[in-house]
GROMACS .gro file of C-alpha atoms in nm:
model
  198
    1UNK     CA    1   0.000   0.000   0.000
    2UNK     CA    2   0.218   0.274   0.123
    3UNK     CA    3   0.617   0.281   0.145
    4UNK     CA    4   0.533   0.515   0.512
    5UNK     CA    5   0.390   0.193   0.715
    6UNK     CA    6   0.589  -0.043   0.937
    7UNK     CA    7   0.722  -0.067   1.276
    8UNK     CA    8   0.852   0.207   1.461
    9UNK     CA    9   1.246   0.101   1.569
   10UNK     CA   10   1.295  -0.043   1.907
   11UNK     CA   11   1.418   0.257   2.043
   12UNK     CA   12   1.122   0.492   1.940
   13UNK     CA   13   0.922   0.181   2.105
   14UNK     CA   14   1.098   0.100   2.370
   15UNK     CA   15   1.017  -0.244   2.421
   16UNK     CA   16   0.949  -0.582   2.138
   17UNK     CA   17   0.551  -0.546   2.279
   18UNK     CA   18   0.490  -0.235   2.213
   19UNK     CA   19   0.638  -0.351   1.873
   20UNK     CA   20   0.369  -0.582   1.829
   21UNK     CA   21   0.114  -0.248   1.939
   22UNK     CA   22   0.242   0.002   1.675
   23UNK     CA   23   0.208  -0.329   1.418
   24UNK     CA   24  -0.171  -0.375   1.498
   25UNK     CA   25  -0.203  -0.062   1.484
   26UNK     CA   26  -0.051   0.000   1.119
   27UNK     CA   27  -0.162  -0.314   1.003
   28UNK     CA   28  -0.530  -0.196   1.103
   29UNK     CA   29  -0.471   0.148   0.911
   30UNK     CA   30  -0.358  -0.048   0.648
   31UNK     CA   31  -0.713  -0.241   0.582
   32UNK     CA   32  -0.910   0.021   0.660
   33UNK     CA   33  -0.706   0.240   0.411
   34UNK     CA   34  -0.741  -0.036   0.171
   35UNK     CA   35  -1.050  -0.022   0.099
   36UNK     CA   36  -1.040   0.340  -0.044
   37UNK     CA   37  -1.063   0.242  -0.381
   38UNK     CA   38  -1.104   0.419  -0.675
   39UNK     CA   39  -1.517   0.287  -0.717
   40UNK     CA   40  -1.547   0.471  -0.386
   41UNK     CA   41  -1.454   0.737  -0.468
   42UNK     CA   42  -1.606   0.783  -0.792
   43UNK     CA   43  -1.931   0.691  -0.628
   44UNK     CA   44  -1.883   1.065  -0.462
   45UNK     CA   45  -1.800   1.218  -0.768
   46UNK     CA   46  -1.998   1.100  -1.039
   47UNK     CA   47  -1.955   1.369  -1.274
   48UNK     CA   48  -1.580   1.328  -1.288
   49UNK     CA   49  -1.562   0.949  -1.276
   50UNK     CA   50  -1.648   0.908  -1.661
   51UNK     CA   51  -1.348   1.109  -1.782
   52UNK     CA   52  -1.099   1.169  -1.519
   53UNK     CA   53  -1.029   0.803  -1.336
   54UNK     CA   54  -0.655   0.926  -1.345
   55UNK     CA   55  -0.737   1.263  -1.153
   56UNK     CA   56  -0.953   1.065  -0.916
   57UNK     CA   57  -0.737   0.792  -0.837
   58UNK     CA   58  -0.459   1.105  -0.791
   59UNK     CA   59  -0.720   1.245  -0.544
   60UNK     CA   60  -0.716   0.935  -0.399
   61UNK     CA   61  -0.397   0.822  -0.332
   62UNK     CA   62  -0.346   1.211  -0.181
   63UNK     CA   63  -0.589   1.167   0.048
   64UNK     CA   64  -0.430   0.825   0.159
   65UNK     CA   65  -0.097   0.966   0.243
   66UNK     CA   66  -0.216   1.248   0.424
   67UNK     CA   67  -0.465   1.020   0.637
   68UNK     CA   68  -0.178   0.783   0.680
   69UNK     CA   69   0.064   1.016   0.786
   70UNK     CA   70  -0.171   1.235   0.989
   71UNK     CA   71  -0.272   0.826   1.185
   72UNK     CA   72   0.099   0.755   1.162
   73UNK     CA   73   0.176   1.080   1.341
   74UNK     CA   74  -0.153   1.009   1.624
   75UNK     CA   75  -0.014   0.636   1.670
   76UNK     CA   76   0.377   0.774   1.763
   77UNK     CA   77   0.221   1.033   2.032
   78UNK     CA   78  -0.019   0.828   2.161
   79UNK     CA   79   0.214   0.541   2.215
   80UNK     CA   80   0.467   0.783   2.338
   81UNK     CA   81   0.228   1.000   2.580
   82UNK     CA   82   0.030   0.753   2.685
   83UNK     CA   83   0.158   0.343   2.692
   84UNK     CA   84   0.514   0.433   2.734
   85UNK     CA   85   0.479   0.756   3.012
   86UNK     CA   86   0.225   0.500   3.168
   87UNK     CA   87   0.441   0.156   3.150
   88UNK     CA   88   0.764   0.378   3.280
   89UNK     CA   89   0.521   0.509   3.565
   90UNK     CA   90   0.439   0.149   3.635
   91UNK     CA   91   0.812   0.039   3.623
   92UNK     CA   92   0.882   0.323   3.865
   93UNK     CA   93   0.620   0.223   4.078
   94UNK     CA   94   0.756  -0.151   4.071
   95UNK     CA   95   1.093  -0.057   4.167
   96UNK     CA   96   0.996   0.168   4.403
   97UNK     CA   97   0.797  -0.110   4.601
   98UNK     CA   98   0.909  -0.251   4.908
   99UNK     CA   99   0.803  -0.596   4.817
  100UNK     CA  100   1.176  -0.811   4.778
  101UNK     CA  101   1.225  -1.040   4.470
  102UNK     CA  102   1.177  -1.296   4.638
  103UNK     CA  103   0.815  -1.263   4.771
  104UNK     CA  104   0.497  -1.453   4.621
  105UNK     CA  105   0.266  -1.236   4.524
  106UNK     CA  106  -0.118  -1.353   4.606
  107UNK     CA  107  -0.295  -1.472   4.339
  108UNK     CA  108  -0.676  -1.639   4.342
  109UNK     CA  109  -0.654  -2.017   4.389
  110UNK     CA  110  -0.969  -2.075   4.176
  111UNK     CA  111  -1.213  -2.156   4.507
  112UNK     CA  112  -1.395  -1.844   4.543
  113UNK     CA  113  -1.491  -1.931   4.933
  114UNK     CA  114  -1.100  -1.997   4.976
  115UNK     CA  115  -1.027  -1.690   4.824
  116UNK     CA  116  -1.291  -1.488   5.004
  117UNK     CA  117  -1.200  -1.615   5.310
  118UNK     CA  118  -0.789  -1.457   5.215
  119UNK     CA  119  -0.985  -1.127   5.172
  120UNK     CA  120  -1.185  -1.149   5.506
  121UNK     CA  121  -0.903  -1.249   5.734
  122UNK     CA  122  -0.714  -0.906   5.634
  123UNK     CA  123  -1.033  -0.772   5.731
  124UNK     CA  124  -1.142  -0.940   6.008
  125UNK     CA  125  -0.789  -0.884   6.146
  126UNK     CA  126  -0.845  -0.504   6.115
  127UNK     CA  127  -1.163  -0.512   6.287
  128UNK     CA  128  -1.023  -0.746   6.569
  129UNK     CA  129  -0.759  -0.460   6.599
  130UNK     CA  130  -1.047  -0.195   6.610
  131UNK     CA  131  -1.229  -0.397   6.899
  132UNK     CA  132  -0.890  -0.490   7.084
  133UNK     CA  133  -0.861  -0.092   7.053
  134UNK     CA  134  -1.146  -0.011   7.167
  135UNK     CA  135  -1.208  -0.242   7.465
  136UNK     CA  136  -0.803  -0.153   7.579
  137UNK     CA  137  -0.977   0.274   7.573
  138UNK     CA  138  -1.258   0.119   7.737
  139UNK     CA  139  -1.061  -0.020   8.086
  140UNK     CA  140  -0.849   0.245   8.091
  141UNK     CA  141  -1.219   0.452   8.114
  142UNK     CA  142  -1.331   0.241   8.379
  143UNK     CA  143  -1.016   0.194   8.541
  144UNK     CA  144  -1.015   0.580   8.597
  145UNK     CA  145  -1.420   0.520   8.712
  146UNK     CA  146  -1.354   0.290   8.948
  147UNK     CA  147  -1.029   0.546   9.098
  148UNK     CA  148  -1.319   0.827   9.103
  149UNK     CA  149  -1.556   0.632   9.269
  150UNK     CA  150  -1.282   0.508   9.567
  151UNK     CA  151  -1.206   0.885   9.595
  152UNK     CA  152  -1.587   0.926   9.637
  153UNK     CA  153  -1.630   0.653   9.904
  154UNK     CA  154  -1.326   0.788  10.118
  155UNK     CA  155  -1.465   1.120  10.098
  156UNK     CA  156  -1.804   1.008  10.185
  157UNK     CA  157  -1.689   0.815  10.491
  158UNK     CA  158  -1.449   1.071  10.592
  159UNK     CA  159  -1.788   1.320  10.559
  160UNK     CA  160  -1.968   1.064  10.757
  161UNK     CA  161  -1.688   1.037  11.069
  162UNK     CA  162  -1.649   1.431  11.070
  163UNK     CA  163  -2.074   1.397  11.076
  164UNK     CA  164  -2.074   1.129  11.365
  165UNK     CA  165  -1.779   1.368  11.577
  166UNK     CA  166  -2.033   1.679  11.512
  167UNK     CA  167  -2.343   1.528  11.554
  168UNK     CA  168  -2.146   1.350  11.927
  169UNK     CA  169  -2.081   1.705  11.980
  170UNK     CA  170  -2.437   1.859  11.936
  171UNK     CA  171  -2.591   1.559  12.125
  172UNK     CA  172  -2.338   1.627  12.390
  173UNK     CA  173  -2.444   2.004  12.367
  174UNK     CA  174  -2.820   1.883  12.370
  175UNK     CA  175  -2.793   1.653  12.669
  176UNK     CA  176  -2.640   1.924  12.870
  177UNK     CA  177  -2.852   2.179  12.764
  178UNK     CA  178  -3.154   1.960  12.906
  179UNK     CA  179  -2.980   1.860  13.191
  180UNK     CA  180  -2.914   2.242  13.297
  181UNK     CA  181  -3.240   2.322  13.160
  182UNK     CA  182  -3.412   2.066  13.414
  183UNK     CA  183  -3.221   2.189  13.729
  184UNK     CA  184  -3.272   2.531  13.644
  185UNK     CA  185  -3.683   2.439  13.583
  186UNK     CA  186  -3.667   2.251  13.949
  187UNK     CA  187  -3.473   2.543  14.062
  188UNK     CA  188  -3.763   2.798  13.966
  189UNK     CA  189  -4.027   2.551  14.068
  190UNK     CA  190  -3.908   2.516  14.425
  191UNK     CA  191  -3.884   2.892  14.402
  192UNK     CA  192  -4.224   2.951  14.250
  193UNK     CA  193  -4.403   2.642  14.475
  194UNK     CA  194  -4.231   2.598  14.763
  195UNK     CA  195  -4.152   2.986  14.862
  196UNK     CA  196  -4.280   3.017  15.211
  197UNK     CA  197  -4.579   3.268  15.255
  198UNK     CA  198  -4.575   3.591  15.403
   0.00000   0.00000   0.00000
């Protein structure tokens, strides 16, 4: 078809499968421009068909080249934009990992209640954690309940002894008070009753 299709070199590529890409890609470009053929073109310019097929298939084979090279020109900076900036992102990203060479990664084992279960043991580890968490927060607030409360309790029965030592000293007060006020009310009656006439 065209001497401007083929496979980019490997250093434009950068790798034998992107290779293979920019050759599916061409060879697709290839069939589709293909089947521009002259009859198709004629077909859209009936008029000229009849006594110009040499200008028309000149028309043609223009327009071919300048689609081609226009594709050609889309395939190189997509490939170079977007699969090779993304697979270098990727490789970064690989060698940036922590995992060593030497670890197997996890891949499904083809029972999907084995394989679940992988998924909810990293899960139901994290939640054990949360609850472990949680109930460790959770003595620490009742540990420091249980301090506030014995604090409460001494205070109460140190209230209640300094209440027993004031109340002893009010009954004290009382008893006295009643014992002075009954002398001093047999005092008055002898004085009142017993005071000899005149």
């Amino acid at each position: 078809m065209s001497e401007h299709i083929g496979c980019l070199e490997s250093e434009e590529i950068g790798g034998e499968k992107l290779q293979v890409v920019k050759a599916a890609l061409h060879t697709a470009m290839s069939r589709v421009l293909a089947g521009w053929n002259v009859s198709l073109l004629a077909a859209c310019f009936p008029s000229l068909a009849v006594d110009n097929k040499d200008f028309i298939e000149t028309i043609r084979v223009n327009i071919v080249e300048v689609v081609e090279k226009a594709l050609l020109e889309d395939f190189d900076e997509m490939i170079d934009e977007d699969i090779v900036k993304s697979l270098e992102e990727f490789s970064t990203a690989v060698k940036d990992s922590c995992v060593s060479k030497g670890t197997v990664a996890w891949r499904p084992t083809g029972d999907p209640k084995l394989d679940m279960m992988a998924h909810d043991a990293r899960v139901l580890y994290y939640e054990k954690q949360h609850i472990l968490e949680s109930l460790k927060h959770a003595k620490l607030v009742t540990s420091k309940a249980e301090e506030a409360i014995k604090q409460g309790y001494k205070k109460c029965h140190e209230n209640q002894k300094e209440i027993q030592k004031n109340l002893s000293v009010v009954n004290e007060l009382l008893e006295t008070s009643q014992a002075i006020n009954e002398g001093h009310n047999s005092g008055l009656c002898k004085t009142v009753f017993l005071r000899p006439s005149n």
